[in-house]
Amino acid sequence: WMAHCHISEHLESGMRTVFSVDPLEGS
């Protein structure tokens, strides 16, 4: 699951960058 976690983290980080102004995220 390490690989999955790494990929998930990477994708999440990318999405967070794209939706950096997302009011739901806040941070």
Coordinates of C-alpha atoms in Angstrom, one line a residue:
W1 CA 0.0 0.0 0.0
M2 CA 3.1 2.2 0.2
A3 CA 3.0 2.8 -3.5
H4 CA -0.7 3.6 -3.4
C5 CA -0.2 6.0 -0.5
H6 CA 2.6 7.7 -2.4
I7 CA 0.5 8.1 -5.6
S8 CA -2.5 9.2 -3.6
E9 CA -0.4 11.9 -1.9
H10 CA 1.1 13.0 -5.2
L11 CA -2.3 13.3 -6.8
E12 CA -3.8 15.0 -3.8
S13 CA -0.9 17.5 -3.7
G14 CA -1.5 18.3 -7.4
M15 CA -5.2 18.7 -7.0
R16 CA -4.6 21.0 -4.0
T17 CA -2.3 23.1 -6.2
V18 CA -5.0 23.4 -8.9
F19 CA -7.7 24.1 -6.3
S20 CA -5.5 26.2 -4.1
V21 CA -8.3 28.8 -3.9
D22 CA -10.9 26.1 -3.0
P23 CA -13.0 27.5 -0.1
L24 CA -13.7 24.0 1.1
E25 CA -10.0 23.3 1.6
G26 CA -9.2 26.6 3.4
S27 CA -5.6 25.7 3.8

